[in-house]
XYZ file of C-alpha atoms in Angstrom:
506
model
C 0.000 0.000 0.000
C 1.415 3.240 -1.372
C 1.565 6.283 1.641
C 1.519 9.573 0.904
C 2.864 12.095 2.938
C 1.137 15.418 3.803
C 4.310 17.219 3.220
C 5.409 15.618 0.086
C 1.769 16.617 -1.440
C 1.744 20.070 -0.357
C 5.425 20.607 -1.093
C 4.355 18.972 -4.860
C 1.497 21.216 -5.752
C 3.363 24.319 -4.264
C 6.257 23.375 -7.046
C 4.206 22.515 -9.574
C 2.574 26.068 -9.050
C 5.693 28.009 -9.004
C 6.926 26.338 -12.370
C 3.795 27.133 -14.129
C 4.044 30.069 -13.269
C 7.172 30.848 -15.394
C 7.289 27.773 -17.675
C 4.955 27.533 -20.501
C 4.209 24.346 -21.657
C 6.718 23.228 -24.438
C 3.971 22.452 -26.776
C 1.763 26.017 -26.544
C 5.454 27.450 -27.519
C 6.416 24.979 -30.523
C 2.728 25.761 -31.362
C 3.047 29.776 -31.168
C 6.273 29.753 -32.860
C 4.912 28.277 -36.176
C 1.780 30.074 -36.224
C 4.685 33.306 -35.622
C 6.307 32.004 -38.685
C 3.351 31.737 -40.596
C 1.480 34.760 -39.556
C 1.169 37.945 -42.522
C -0.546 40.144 -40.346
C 1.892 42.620 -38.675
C 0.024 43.629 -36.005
C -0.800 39.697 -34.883
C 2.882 38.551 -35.712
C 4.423 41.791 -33.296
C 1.749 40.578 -30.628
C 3.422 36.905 -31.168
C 6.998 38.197 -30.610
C 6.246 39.832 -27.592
C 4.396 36.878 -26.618
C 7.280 34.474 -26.930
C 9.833 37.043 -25.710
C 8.048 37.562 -22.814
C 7.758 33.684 -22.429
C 11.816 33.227 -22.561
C 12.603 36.173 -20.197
C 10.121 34.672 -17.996
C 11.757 31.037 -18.421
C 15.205 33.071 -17.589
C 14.690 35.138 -14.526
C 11.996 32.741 -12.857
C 8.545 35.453 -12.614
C 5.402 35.103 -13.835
C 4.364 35.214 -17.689
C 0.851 37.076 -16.657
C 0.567 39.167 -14.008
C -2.779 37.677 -13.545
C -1.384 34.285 -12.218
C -4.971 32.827 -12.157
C -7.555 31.133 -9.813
C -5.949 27.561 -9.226
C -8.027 24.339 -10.431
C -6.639 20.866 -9.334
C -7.890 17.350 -10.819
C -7.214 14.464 -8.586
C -7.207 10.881 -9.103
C -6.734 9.094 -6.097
C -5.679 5.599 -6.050
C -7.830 3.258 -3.585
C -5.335 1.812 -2.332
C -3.339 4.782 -1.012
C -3.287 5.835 3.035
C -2.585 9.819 3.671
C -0.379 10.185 6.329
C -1.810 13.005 7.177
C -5.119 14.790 9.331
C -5.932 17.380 6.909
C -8.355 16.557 4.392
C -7.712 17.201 0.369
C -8.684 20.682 0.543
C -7.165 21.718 2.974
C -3.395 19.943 1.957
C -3.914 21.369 -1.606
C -4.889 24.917 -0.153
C -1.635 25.038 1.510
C 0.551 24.112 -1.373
C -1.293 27.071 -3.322
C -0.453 29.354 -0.291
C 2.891 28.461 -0.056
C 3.428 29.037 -3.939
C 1.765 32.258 -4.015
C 3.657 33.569 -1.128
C 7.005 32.341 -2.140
C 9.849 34.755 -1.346
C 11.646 34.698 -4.699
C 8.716 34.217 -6.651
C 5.817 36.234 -5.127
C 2.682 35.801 -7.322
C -0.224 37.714 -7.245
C -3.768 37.039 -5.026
C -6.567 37.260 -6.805
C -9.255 35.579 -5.239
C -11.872 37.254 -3.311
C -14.373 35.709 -0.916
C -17.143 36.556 -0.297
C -17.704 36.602 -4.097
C -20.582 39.543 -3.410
C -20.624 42.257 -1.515
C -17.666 42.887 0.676
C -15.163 40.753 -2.001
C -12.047 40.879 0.712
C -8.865 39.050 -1.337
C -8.164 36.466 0.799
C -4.268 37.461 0.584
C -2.768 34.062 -0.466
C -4.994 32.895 -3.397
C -6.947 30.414 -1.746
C -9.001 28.413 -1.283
C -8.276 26.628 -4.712
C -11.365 24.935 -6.622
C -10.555 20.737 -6.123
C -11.743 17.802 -8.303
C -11.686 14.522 -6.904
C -11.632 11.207 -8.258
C -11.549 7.453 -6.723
C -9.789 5.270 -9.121
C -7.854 1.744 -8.662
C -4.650 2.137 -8.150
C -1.881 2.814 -5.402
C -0.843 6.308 -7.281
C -2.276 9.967 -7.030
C -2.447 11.308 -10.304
C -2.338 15.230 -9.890
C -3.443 17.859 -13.141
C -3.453 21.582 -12.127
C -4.390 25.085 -13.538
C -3.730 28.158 -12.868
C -7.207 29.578 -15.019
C -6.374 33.573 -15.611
C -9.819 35.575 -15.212
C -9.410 36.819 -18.482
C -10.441 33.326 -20.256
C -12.061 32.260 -17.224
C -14.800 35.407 -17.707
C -15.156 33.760 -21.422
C -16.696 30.697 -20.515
C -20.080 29.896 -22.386
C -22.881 26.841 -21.879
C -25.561 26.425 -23.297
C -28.402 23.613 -23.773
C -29.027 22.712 -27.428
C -31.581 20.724 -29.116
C -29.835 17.426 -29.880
C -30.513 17.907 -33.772
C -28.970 21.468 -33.133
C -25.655 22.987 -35.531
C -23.054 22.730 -33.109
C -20.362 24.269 -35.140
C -22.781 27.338 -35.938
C -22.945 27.609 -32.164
C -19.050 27.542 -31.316
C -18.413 30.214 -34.545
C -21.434 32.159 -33.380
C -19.956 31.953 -29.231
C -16.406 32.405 -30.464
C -17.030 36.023 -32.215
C -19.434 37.215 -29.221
C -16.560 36.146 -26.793
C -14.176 39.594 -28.125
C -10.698 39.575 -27.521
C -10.428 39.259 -23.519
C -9.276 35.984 -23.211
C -5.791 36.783 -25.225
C -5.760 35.021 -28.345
C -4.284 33.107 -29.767
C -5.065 29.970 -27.187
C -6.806 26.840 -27.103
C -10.504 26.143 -27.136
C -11.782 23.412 -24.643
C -15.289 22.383 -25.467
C -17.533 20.064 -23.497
C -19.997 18.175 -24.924
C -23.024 16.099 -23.366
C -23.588 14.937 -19.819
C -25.389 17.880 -17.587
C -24.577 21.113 -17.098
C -21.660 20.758 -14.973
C -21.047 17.785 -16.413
C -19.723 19.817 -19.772
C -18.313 22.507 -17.992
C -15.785 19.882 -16.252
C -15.349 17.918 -19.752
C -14.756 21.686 -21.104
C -11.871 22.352 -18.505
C -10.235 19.191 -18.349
C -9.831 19.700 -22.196
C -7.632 22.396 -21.944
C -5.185 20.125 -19.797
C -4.620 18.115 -23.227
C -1.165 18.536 -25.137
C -1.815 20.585 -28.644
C -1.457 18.051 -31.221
C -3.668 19.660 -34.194
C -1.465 19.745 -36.711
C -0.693 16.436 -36.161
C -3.849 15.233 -36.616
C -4.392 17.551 -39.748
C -0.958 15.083 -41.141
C -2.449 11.724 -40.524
C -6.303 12.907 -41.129
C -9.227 12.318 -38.557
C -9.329 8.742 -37.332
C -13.428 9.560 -35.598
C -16.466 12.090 -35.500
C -14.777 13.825 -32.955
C -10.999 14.228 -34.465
C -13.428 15.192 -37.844
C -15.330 18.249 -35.872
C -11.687 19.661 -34.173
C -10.291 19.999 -37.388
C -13.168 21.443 -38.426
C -13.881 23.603 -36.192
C -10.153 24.978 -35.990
C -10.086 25.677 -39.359
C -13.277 27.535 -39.120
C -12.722 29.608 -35.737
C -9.653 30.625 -37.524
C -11.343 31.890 -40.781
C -13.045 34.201 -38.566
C -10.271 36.841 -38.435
C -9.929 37.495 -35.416
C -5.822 36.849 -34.643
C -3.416 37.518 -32.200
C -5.000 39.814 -29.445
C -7.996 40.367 -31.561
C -5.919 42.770 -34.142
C -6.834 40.388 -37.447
C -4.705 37.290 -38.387
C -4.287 34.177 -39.344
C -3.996 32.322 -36.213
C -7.053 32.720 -33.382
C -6.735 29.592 -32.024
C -3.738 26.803 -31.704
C -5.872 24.112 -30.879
C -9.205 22.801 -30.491
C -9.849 20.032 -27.781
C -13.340 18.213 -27.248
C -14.296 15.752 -24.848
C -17.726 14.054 -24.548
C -20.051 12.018 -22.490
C -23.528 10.160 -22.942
C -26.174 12.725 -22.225
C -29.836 12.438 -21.718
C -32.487 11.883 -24.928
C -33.993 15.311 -24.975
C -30.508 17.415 -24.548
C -27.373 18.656 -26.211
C -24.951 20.146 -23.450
C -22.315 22.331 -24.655
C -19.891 23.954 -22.980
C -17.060 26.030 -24.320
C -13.865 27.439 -22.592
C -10.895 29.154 -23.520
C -7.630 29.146 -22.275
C -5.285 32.519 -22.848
C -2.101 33.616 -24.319
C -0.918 32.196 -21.013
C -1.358 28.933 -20.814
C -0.385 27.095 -17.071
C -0.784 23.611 -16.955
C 1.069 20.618 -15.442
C -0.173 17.174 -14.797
C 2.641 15.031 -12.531
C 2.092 11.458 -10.533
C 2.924 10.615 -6.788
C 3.685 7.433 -5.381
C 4.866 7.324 -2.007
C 8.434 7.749 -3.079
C 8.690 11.442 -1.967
C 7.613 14.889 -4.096
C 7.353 15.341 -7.460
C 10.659 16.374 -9.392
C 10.251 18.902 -12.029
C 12.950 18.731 -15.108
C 13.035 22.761 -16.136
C 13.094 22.918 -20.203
C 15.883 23.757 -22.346
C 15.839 27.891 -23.126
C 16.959 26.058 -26.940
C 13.112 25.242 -26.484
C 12.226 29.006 -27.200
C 12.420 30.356 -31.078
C 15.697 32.906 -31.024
C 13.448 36.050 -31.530
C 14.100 38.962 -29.513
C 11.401 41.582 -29.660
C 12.390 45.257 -30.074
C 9.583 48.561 -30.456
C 9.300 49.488 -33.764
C 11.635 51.752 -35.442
C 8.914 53.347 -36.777
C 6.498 53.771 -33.680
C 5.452 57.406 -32.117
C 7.316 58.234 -29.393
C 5.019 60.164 -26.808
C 6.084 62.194 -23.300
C 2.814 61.799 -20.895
C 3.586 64.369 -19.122
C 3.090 67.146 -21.771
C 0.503 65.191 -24.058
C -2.858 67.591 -24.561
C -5.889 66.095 -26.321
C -4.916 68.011 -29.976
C -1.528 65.649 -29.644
C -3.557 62.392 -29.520
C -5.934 63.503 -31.952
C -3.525 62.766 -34.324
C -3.070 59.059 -33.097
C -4.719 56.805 -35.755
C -5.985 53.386 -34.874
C -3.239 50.748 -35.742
C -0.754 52.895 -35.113
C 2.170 51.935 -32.544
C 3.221 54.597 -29.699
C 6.213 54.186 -27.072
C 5.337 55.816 -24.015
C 7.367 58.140 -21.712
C 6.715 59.613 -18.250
C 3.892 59.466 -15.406
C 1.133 56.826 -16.195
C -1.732 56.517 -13.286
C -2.701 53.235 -12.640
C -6.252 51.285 -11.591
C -8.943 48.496 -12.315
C -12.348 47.369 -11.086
C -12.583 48.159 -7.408
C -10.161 51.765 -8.209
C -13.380 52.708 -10.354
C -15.781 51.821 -8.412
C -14.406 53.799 -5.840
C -14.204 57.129 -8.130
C -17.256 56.649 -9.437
C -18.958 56.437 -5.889
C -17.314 59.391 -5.390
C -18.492 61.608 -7.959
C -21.621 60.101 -7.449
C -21.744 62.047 -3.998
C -20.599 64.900 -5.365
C -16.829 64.638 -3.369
C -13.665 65.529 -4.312
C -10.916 62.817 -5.403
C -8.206 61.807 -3.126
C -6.075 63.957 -2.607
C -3.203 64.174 -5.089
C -5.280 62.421 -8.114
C -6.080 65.022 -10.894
C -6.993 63.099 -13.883
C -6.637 66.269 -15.919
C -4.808 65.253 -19.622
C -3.882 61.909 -17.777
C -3.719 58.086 -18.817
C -4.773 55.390 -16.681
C -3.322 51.959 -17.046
C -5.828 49.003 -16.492
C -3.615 46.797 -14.466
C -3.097 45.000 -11.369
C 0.747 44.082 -11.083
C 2.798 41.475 -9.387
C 4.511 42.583 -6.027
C 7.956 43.206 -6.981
C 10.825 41.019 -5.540
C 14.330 41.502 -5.560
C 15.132 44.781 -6.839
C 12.079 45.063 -8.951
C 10.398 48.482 -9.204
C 7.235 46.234 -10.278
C 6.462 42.457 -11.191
C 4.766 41.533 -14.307
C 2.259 44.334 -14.787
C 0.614 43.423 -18.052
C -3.234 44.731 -18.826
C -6.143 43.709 -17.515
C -9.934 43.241 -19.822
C -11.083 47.333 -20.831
C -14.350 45.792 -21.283
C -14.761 45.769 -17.295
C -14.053 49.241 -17.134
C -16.880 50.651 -19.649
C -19.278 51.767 -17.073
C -16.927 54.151 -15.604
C -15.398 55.379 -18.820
C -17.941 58.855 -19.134
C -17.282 59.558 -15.350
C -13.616 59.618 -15.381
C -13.279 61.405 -19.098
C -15.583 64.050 -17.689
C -12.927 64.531 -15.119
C -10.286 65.371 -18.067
C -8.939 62.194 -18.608
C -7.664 61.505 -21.800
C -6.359 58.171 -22.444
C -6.987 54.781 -21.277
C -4.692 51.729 -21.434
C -5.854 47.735 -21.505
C -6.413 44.798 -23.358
C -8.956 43.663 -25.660
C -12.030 45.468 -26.881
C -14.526 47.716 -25.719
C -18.146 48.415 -26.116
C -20.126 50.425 -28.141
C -20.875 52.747 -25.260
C -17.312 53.279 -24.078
C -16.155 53.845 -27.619
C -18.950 56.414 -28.327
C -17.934 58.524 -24.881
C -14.333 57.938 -26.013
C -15.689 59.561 -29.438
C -17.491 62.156 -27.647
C -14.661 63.443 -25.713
C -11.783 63.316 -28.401
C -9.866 60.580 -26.108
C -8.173 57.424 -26.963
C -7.845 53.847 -25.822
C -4.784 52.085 -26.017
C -3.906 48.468 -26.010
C -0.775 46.739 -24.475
C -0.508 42.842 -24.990
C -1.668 40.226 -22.758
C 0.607 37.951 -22.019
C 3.468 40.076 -22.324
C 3.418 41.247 -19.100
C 7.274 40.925 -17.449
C 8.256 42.347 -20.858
C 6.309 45.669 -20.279
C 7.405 45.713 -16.475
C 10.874 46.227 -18.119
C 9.458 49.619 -19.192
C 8.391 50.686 -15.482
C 11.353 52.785 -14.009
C 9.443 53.557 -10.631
C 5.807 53.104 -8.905
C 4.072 55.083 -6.239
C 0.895 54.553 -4.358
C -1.548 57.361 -5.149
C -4.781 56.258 -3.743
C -7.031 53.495 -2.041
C -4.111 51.459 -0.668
C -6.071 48.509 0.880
C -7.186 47.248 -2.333
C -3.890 46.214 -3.064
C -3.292 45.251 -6.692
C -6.006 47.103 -7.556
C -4.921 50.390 -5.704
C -4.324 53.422 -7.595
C -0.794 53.983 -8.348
C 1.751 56.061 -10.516
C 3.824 54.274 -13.029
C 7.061 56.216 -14.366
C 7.591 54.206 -17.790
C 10.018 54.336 -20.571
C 9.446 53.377 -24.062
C 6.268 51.225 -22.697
C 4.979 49.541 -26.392
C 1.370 49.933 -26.440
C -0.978 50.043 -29.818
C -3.650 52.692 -30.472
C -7.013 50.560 -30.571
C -9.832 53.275 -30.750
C -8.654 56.577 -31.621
C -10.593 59.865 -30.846
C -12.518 59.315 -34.259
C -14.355 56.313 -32.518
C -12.772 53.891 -34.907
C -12.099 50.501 -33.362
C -8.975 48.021 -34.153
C -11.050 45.414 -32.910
C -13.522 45.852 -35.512
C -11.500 46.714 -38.716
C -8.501 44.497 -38.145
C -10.682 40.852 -37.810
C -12.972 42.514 -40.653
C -9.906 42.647 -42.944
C -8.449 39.244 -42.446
C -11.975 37.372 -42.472
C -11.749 34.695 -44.856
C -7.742 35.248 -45.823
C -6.507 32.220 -44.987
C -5.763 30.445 -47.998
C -7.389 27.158 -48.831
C -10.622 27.718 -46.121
C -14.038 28.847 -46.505
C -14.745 31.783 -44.559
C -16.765 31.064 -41.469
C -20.619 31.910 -41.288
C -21.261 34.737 -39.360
């Protein structure tokens, strides 16, 4: 009878954590590196580069590829014939690995998860408690497959109930161009299909955990229904356009992954989820024999690109831009940033907005007069970091607030992914701009940040308003102050481009 000690699991999934967290798979990055090669879209391929640069300085100096280092999802499969030498329960021994990981010294990564989840939404400081699958199997081994799900892909997950004679690729093309560009293409897709609700959604997740092995399957053809409807649907999702951070491309998704399970007469359950430009997984086995040993991979894994701003980009000092300056900016075009940047996200806004709401004043040293805010929520810094990885966070989330805080003479606004038609118009409106950094680049734009100061609301932590002096930060101009979108022209011009592929119905 296999034992496993508590301190060789906890000490397992607390390793396993920490090397996700700067590792990415060797497969995503064989995977992004041909669809780099491949790629004629300049705006997708630069968002590749930085992509995969960020990936090897990540790989090199040990911090995480996302600053967002995700809510962490473990699958279990627990031998019945293994004894826990131990008195916690699963939970509770996998809760502590997580808080170990997230809290380690060389290596802090960020909390993100709140409890309660309404209301008062307090981070619970160490990223726990972590969502657990378990499974009893036969067997004297513990098989262990963990996530770290960023909220960006997370906050694109989709179900629905279909009638069983229903067109479930029209459904995935129709859910994939509703989802926008907040979950960091180019990823995988993980789709569910059949069982019950959460039946799908599971099926859906554990997907993701598969190695990417489409084009493989494209060389030796489909060998079943379900190999037939990946390729399918891969070529398809990637007729739509969309690309590399949503700018238009050839390459929206790396891989497709299904998985499926009998299901009741009368129903079709589908789930869909994708996972992001960074992609943590890592699936390991104990046996008794002490933790799990993780072999690091070769940096020869990583293409030899080396991302530099373009020669050609605007260069821009914040601290003297005035709204006729930016409304020269054109969407497409590439700026390099210099000077003060303000910083803040959700619970920053919320704040503000309550604020004006009342009729107060804003803290005290916060005049958003001809200012940019950055959406972001960085990693503490270690070492002598002025900042962790301080990529973007979803624009989308901020929309609500985006009339308050341009009323107050704010100017610019810096995140990932889209934004909706009623940000864009008040962006329109007020001759303002919205700017887009890329996700999953995030310790590469941290190299811009030259120094950080807290402004305002301190207690939210990540999500506290700071100051960010940057240098040369590479960001892309999205919607300018003519209300035209990137988002919208860039898939519209590479829908249907990809040669040998019938453009996806829409």
């Amino acid at each position: 009878m296999t034992t496993i000690r508590e301190s060789d699991f906890i000490q397992s999934i607390a390793d396993a954590l920490q090397f996700i967290s700067y590792y990415h798979p060797r497969d995503y990055i064989q995977a992004l590196s041909a669809a780099y090669e491949a790629e004629e879209s300049p705006a997708a391929r630069d968002a590749m580069a930085q992509i995969l640069y960020n990936s090897r300085l990540c790989a090199e100096g040990r911090r995480p590829i996302c600053q967002d280092t995700g809510a962490v999802v473990v699958f279990l499969r627990v031998g019945m014939e293994v004894r826990w030498d131990t008195q916690r329960g699963l939970q509770a021994l996998v809760d502590e690995g997580v808080r170990r990981a997230y809290r380690h010294p060389d290596n802090v990564l960020r909390a993100s998860i709140v409890s309660p989840p309404i209301g008062a939404r307090q981070n619970t400081g160490d990223n726990t408690p972590a969502v657990v699958h378990v499974e009893l199997v036969p067997g004297d081994r513990v098989e262990v497959r963990l996530a770290a799900k960023g909220g960006g892909s997370e906050n694109k997950a989709r179900f629905a109930v279909l009638n069983p004679n229903a067109d479930l690729v029209d459904w995935v093309l129709k859910t994939v161009q509703g989802l926008g560009a907040g979950w960091c293409p180019p990823g995988m897709l993980g789709i569910g299909i059949g069982g019950s609700a959460e039946k799908a959604m599971l099926l859906a997740k554990e997907a993701l955990l598969a190695p990417i092995d489409i084009h493989e399957l494209k060389a030796r053809g489909p060998a079943d229904p379900i190999e037939a409807l990946r390729l399918e649907l891969f070529d398809k999702v990637n007729a739509l356009g969309i690309g590399a951070q949503g700018l238009g491309g050839q390459t929206t998704v790396l891989d497709v992954k299904i998985r499926t399970y009998p299901t009741h007469a009368a129903s079709l359950p589908v789930a869909l989820i994708p996972n992001c430009a960074a992609t943590r997984h890592l699936e390991f086995v104990l046996d008794g024999s002490g933790p799990v040993q993780l072999e690091p991979p070769r940096l020869t894994d990583w293409p030899a690109i080396i991302w530099t701003p373009d020669s050609t980009a605007r260069r821009v000092n914040l601290d003297r831009v005035t709204r006729a300056e930016i409304a020269d900016w054109r969407v497409g075009e590439r700026l390099l940033l210099s000077g003060r940047l303000l910083t803040g996200r959700d619970a920053a806004h919320q704040r503000l907005a309550e604020l004006l709401a009342r009729g107060e004043a804003l803290p005290g040293g916060l005049d958003l007069t001809n200012r940019l805010i950055y959406y972001v929520g960085p990693v503490d810094p270690v070492r002598d970091e002025v900042v962790g990885p301080a990529g973007p966070t979803t624009a989308t989330r901020m929309d609500g607030f985006t009339e308050a805080l341009l009323d107050q003479g704010l100017i610019g606004m810096i995140g990932k992914a889209e934004r909706g038609s009623e940000a864009i118009a008040a962006i329109k409106r007020h001759g303002a701009v919205y700017l887009i950094a890329v996700g999953g680049a995030a310790y590469l734009v941290s190299k811009a940040i030259r120094s950080a100061r807290l402004v305002a609301f301190e207690d939210l932590g990540m999500e506290a308003i700071r100051e960010f002096e940057v240098c040369d930060m590479p960001v892309t101009v999205a919607v300018d102050s003519r209300g035209e979108s990137i988002h919208q022209t860039g898939p519209d011009a590479w829908r249907g481009r990809i040669p040998g592929i019938t453009p996806a119905r829409t």
